[in-house]
Coordinates of C-alpha atoms and ligand atoms in Angstrom, one line a residue:
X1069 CA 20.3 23.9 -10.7
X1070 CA 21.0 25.7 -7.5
X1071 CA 19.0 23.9 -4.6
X1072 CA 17.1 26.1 -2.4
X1073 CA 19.6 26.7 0.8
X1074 CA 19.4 25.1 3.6
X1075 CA 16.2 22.4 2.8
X1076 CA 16.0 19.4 4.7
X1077 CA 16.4 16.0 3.1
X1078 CA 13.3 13.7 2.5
X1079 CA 13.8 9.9 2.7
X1080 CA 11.8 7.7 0.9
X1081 CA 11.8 3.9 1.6
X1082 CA 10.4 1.3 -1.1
X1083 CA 9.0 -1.9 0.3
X1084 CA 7.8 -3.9 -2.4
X1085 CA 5.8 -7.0 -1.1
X1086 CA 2.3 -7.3 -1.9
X1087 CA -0.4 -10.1 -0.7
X1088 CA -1.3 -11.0 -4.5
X1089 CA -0.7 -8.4 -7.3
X1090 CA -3.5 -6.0 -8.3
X1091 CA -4.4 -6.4 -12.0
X1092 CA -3.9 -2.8 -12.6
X1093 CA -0.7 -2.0 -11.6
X1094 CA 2.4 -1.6 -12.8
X1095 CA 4.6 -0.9 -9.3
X1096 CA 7.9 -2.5 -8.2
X1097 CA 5.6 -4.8 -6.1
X1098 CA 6.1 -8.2 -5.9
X1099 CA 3.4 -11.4 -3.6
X1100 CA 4.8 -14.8 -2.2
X1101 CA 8.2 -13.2 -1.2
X1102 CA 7.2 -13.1 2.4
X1103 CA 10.5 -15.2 3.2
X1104 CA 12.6 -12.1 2.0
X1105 CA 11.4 -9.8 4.8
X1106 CA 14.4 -10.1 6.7
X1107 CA 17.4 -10.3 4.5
X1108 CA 15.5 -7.2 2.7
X1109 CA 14.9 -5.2 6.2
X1110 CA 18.9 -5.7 6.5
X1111 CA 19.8 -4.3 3.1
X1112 CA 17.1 -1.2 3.7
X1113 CA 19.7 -0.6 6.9
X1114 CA 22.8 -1.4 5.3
X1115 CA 21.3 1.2 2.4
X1116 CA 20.9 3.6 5.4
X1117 CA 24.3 3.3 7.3
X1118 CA 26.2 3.4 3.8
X1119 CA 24.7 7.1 2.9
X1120 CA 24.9 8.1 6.5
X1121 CA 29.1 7.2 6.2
X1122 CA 29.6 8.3 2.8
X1123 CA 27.4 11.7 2.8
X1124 CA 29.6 15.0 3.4
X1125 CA 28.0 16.1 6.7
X1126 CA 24.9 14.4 8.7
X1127 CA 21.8 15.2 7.0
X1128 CA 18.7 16.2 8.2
X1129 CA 15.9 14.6 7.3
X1130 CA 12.0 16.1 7.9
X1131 CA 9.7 13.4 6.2
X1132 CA 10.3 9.9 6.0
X1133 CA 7.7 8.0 4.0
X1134 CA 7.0 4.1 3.7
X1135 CA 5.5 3.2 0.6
X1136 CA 5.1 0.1 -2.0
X1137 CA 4.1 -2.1 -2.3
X1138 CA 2.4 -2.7 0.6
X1139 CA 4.4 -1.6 3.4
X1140 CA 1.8 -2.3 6.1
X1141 CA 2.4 -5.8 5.6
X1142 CA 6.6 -6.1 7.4
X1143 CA 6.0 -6.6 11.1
X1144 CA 6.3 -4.0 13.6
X1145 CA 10.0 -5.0 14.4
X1146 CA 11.2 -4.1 11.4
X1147 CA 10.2 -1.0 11.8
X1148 CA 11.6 -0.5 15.2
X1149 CA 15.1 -1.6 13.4
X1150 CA 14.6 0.5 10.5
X1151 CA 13.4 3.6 12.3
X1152 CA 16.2 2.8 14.9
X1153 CA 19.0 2.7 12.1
X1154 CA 17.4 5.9 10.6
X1155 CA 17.6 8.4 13.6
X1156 CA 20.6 6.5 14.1
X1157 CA 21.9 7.8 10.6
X1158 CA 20.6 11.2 10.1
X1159 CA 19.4 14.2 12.1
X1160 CA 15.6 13.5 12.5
X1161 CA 13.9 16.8 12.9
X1162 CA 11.7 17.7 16.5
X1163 CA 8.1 17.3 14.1
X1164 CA 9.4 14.8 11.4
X1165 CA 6.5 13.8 9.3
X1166 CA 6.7 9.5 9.0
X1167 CA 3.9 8.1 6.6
X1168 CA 3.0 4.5 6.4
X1169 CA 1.0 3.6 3.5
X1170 CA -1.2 0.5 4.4
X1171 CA -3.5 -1.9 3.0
X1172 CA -6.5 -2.0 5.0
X1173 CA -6.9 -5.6 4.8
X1174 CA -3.5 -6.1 6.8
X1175 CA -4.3 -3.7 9.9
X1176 CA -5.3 -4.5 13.1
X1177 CA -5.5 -2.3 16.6
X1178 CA -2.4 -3.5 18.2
X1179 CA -0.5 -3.1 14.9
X1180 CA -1.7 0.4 14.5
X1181 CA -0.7 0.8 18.3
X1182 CA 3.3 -0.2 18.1
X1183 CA 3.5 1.6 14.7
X1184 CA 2.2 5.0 16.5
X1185 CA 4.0 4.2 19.5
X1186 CA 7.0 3.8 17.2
X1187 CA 7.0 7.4 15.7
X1188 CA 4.7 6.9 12.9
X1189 CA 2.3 9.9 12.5
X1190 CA 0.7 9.3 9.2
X1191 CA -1.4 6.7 7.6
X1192 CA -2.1 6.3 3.8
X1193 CA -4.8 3.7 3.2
X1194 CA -5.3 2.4 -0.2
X1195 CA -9.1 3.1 0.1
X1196 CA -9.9 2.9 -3.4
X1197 CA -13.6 2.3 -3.4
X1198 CA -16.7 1.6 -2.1
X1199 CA -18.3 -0.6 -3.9
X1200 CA -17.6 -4.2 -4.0
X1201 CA -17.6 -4.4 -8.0
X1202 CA -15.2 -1.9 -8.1
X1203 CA -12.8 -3.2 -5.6
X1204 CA -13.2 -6.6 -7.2
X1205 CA -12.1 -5.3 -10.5
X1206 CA -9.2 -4.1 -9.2
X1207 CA -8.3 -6.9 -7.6
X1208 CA -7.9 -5.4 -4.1
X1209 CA -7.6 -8.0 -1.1
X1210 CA -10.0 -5.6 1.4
X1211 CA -13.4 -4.6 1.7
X1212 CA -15.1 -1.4 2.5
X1213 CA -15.7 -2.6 6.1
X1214 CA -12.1 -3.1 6.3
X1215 CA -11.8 0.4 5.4
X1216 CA -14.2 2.0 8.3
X1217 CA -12.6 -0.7 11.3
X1218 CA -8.8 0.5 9.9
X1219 CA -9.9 4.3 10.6
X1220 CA -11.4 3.4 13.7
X1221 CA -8.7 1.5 14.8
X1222 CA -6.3 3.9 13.8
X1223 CA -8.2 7.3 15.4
X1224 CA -8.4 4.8 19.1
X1225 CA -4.2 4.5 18.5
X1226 CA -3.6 8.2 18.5
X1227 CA -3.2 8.9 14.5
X1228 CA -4.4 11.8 14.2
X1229 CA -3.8 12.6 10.2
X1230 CA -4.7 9.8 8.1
X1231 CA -5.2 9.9 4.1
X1232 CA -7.3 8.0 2.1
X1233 CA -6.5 6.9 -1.5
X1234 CA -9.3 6.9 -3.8
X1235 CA -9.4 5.5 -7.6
X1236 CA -11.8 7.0 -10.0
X1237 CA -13.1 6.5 -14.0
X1238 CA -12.7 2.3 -13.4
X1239 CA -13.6 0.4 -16.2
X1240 CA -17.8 0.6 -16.3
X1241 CA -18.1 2.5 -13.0
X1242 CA -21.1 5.2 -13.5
X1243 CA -21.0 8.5 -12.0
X1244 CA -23.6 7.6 -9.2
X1245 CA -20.5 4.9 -8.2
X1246 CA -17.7 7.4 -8.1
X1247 CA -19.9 9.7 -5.8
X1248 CA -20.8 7.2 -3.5
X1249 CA -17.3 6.4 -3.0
X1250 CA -16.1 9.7 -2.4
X1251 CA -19.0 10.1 -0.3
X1252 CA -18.2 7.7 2.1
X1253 CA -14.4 8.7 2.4
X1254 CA -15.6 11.9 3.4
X1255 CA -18.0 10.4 6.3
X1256 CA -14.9 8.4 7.9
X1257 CA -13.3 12.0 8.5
X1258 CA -9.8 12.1 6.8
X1259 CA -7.2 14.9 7.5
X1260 CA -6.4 14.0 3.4
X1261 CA -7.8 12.7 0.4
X1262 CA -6.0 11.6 -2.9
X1263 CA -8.0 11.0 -6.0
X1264 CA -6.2 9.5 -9.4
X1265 CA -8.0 8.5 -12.4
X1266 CA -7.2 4.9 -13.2
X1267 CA -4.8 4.7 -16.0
X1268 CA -4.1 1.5 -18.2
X1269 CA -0.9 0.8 -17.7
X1270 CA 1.0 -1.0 -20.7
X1271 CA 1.5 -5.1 -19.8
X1272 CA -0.9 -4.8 -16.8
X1273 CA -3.5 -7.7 -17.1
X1274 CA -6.3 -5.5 -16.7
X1275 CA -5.0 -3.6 -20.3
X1276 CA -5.1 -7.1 -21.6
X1277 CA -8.7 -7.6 -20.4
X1278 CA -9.8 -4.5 -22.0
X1279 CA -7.7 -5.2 -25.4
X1280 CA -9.8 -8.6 -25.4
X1281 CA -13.2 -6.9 -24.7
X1282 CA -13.7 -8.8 -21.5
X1283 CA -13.9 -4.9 -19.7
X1284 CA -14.8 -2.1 -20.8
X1285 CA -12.4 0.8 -22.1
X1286 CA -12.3 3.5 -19.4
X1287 CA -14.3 6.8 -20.6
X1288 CA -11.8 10.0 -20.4
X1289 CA -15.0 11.9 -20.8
X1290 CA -16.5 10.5 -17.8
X1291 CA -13.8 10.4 -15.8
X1292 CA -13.0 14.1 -16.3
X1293 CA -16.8 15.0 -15.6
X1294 CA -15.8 12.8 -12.4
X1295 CA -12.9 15.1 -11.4
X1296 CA -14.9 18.5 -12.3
X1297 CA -16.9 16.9 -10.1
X1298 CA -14.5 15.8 -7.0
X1299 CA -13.0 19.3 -6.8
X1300 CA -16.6 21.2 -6.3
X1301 CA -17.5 18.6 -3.9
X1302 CA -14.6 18.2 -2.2
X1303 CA -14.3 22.0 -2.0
X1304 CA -18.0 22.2 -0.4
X1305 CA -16.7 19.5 2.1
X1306 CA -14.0 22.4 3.3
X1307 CA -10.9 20.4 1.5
X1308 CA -8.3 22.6 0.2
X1309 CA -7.1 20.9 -3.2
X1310 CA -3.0 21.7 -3.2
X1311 CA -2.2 19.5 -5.9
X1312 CA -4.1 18.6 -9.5
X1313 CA -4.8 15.1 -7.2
X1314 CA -4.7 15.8 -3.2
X1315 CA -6.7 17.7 -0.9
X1316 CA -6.3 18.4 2.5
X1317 CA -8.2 19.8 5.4
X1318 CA -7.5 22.5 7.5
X1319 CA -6.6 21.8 11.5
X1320 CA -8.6 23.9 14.4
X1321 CA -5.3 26.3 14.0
X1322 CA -5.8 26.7 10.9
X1323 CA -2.4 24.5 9.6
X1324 CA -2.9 22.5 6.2
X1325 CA -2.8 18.8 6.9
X1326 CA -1.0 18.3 3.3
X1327 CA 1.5 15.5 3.2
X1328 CA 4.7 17.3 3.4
X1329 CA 6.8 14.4 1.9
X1330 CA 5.3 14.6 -1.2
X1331 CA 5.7 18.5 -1.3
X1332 CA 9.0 18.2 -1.0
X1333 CA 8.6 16.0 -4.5
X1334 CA 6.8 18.9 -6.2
X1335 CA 8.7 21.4 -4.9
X1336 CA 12.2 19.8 -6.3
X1337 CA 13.6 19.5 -3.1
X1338 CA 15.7 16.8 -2.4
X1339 CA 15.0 13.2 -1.3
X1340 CA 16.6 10.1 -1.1
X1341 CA 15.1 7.2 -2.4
X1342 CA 15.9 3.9 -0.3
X1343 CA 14.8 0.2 -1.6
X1344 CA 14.6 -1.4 -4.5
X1345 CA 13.6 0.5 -7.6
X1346 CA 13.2 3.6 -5.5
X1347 CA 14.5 7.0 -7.3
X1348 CA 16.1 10.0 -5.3
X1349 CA 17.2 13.6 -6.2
X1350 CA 20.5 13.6 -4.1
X1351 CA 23.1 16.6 -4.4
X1352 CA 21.7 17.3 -7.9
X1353 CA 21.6 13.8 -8.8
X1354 CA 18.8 11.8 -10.2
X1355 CA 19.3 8.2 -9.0
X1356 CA 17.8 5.2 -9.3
X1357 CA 18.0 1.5 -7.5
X1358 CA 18.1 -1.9 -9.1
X1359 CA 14.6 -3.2 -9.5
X1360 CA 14.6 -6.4 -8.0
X1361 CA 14.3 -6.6 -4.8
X1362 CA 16.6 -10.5 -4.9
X1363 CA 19.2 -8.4 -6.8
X1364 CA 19.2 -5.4 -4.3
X1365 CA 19.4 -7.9 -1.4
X1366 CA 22.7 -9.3 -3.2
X1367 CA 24.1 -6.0 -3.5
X1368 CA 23.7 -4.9 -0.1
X1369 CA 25.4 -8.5 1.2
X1370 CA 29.0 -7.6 -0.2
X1371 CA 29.6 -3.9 -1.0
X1372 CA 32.7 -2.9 -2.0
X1373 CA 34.7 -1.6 1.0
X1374 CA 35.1 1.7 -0.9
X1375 CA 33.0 3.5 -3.6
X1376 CA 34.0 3.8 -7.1
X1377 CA 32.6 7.1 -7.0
X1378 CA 31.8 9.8 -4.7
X1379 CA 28.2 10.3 -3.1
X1380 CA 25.2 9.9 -3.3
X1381 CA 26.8 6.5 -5.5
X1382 CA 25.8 3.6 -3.6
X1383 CA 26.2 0.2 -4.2
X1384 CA 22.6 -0.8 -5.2
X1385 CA 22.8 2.2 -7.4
X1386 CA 22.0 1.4 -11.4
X1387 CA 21.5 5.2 -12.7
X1388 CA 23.3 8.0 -11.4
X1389 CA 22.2 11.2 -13.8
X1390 CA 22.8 14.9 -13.3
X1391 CA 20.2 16.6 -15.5
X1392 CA 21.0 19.5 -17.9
X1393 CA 20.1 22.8 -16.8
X1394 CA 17.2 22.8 -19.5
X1395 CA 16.3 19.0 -18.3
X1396 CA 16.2 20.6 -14.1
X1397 CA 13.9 23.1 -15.2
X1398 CA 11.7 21.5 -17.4
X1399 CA 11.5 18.9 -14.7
X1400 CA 11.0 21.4 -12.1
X1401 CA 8.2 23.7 -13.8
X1402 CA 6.4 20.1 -14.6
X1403 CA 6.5 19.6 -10.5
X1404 CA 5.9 23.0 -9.6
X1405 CA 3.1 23.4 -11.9
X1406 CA 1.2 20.2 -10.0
X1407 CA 1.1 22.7 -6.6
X1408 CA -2.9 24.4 -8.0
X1409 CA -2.4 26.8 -4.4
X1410 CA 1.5 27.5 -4.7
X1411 CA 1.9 27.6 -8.9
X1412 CA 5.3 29.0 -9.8
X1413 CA 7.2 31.8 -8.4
X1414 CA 9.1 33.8 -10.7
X1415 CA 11.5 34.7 -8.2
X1416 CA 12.2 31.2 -7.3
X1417 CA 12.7 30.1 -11.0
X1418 CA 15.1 33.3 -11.2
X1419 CA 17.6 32.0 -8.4
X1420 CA 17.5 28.7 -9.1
X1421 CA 17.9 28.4 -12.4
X1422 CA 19.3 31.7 -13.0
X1423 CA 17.0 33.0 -15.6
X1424 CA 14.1 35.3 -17.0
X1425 CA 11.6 32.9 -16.9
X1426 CA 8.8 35.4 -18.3
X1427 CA 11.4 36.5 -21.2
X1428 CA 12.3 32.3 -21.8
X1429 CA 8.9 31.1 -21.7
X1430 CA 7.0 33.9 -23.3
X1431 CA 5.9 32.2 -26.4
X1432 CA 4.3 29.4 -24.3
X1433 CA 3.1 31.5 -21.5
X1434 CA 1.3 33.6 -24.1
X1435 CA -0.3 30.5 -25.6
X1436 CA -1.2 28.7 -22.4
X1437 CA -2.8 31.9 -21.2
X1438 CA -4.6 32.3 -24.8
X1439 CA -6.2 28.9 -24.1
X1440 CA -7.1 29.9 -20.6
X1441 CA -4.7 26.7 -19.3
X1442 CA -2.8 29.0 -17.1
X1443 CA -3.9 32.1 -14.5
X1444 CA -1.5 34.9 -13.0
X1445 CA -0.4 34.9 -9.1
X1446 CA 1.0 37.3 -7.9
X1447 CA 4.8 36.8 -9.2
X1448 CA 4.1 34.0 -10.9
X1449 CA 1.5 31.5 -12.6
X1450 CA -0.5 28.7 -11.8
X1451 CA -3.2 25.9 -13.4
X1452 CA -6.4 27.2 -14.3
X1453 CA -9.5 25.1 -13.2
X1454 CA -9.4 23.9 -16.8
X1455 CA -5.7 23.5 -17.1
X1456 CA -5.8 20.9 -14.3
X1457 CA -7.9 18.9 -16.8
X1458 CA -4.9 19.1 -19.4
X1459 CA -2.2 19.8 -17.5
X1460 CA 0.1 17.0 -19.8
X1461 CA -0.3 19.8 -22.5
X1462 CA 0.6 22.4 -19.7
X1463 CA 3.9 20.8 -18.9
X1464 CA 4.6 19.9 -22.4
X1465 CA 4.9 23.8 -22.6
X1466 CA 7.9 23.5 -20.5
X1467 CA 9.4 20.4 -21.6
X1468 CA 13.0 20.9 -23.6
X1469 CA 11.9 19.3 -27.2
Ligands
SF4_1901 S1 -1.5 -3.4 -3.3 FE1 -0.7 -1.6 -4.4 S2 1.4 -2.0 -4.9 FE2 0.4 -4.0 -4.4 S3 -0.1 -4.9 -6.3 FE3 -1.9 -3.8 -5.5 S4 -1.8 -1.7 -6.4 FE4 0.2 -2.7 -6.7

């Protein structure tokens, strides 16, 4: 797949410590490892300095995102070391875009303070619900107080575009529930809202519970009534929905306040993926890290004083795979399709991938149009308002077999 020319690099840096592990989740995320925080911070830079050496020319970097695990929990020196090492490494652009996602139960003022005063400019806070049933079923370690002092604090520190992570179609959470929730995320003011059905992840103790009919099964029915009803409301609320699961507002000038590092995911542009467990798309690579973060620590303490293969290999590499052109651009339509504004351009697909993509995908595009899944733009497609509901069967479409 030819890249687009000229894109920026994203970097994406996994930090996988938690407080206690949520019963729903399936992350690389990891509690009690607090005494790893250092060797780990000194890996993450090693990581840095060794793609900085070992890429062919200095690469600029636009977004730079922290996420986990929860990330909010390293102290503020780490990130002055790891922010240090990265403008250190890379050419940081004038308006680079640096995300923090945080827990809301591990902020404080001062914290939020020396993180903005650092260079961070966006928060991400694992909201999740209102309601203290629902945030007790998941396990989380806040409350919904925590959530209104965090955006408090963080507005009085100067960040001025903060998201708020919502969870929807919990195990017995009614309508009425869901709409409170989203109700009082949109009174605390966020730039951006994310809103993800809950899905029972396969060796998570909440599947378990539900398998033993100690919770209820989650309703698909209800929880796609919930998400017909998140996009009307969110739309009367003045959000722009970009993606089947974000919305953003629009600034006084009139500029989206969409997270740019994730665009860069659904637009197939490249990233590197820092950490343990984290993934990249590097030079038309996919790569992914060792998992754990003990054995990614290890790696990073000797490296070999040359690579046994050329970038982006790096030691704490365990998959290095560059996908078939039919692999790239299923991948890429599944990605592009996830944009519900942009869609996909024809041109773009024709100069990347060097096809017809209305001649190669006619059978499907005829289908998915037939079912009313998919909706012209002008040269291209995009989701329907009903193919956001099954997009899996959308992007199936596009899938090599
Ligand atoms: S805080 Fe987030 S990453 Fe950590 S265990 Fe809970 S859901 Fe997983």
């Amino acid at each position: 797949m030819q890249s687009k020319p000229d894109v920026p690099y994203s970097v994406y840096i996994h930090i996988p410590f938690c407080v206690q592990r949520c019963p729903y989740c399936d992350f690389n995320a990891y509690a009690g490892l607090d005494a790893l925080f250092d060797a780990y911070v000194r890996a993450l830079i090693a990581e840095i300095r060794w793609v900085a050496v070992h890429a062919p020319a200095r690469l600029r970097v636009h977004t730079v995102y922290f996420g986990g695990g929860t990330p909010s929990l390293l102290p503020p020196r780490a990130y002055e070391a790891l922010l240090l090492a990265l403008r250190d490494a890379f050419a940081l652009a004038e308006d680079v875009e640096i995300t923090l996602e945080a827990n809301p139960g591990t902020l404080d003022l001062a914290r939020l303070r020396t993180l903005r005063a650092l260079g961070f400019n966006r928060l991400s806070l694992g909201m999740q619900a209102v309601h203290p049933d629902d945030l007790r079923l998941l396990g989380r370690i806040h409350t919904f107080p925590d959530v209104i002092r965090a955006v408090a604090w963080a507005r009085r520190a100067g960040w001025a575009n903060v998201n708020l992570d919502l969870m929807y179609g919990l195990p017995g959470q009614p309508m009425s529930r869901w709409q409170a929730t989203l109700q009082w995320a949109l009174r605390l003011a966020p730039e951006h809202i994310s809103a993800y059905a809950l899905t029972l992840e396969h060796g998570t103790p909440m599947a378990a519970w539900v398998a033993r009919g100690l919770v209820p099964p989650i309703d698909d029915d209800l929880a796609a009534d919930m998400y017909e009803w998140t996009m009307d409301a969110l739309a009367e609320a003045g959000f722009v929905q970009y993606e089947i699961s974000n919305w953003a507002r629009r600034s006084t000038q009139g500029q989206l306040w969409a997270s740019r590092h994730n665009l860069q995911y659904w637009r197939s542009d490249p990233y590197l993926g820092l950490g343990a467990g984290a993934h990249g798309w590097v030079a038309g690579y996919r790569t992914v890290n060792v998992r754990s973060p003990h054995a990614y620590i290890a790696r990073w303490q000797q490296p070999p004083s040359e690579p046994p293969r050329p970038f982006p290999w790096t030691p704490s590499l365990v998959h290095m795979h560059r996908p078939s052109p039919t692999e790239a651009l299923g991948e890429y339509m599944m990605m592009r399709l996830r944009l519900t504004q942009e869609g996909v351009s024809w041109a773009e697909v024709r100069r990347r991938f060097g096809i017809e993509p209305e001649r190669a995908f006619a059978d499907a595009l005829t289908r998915l149009h037939g079912w009313g899944l998919i909706e012209p733009i002008p040269g291209g497609i995009r989701l329907s308002r009903r193919g956001r509901l099954l997009a899996n069967w959308v992007f199936e479409a596009f899938l090599p077999e």
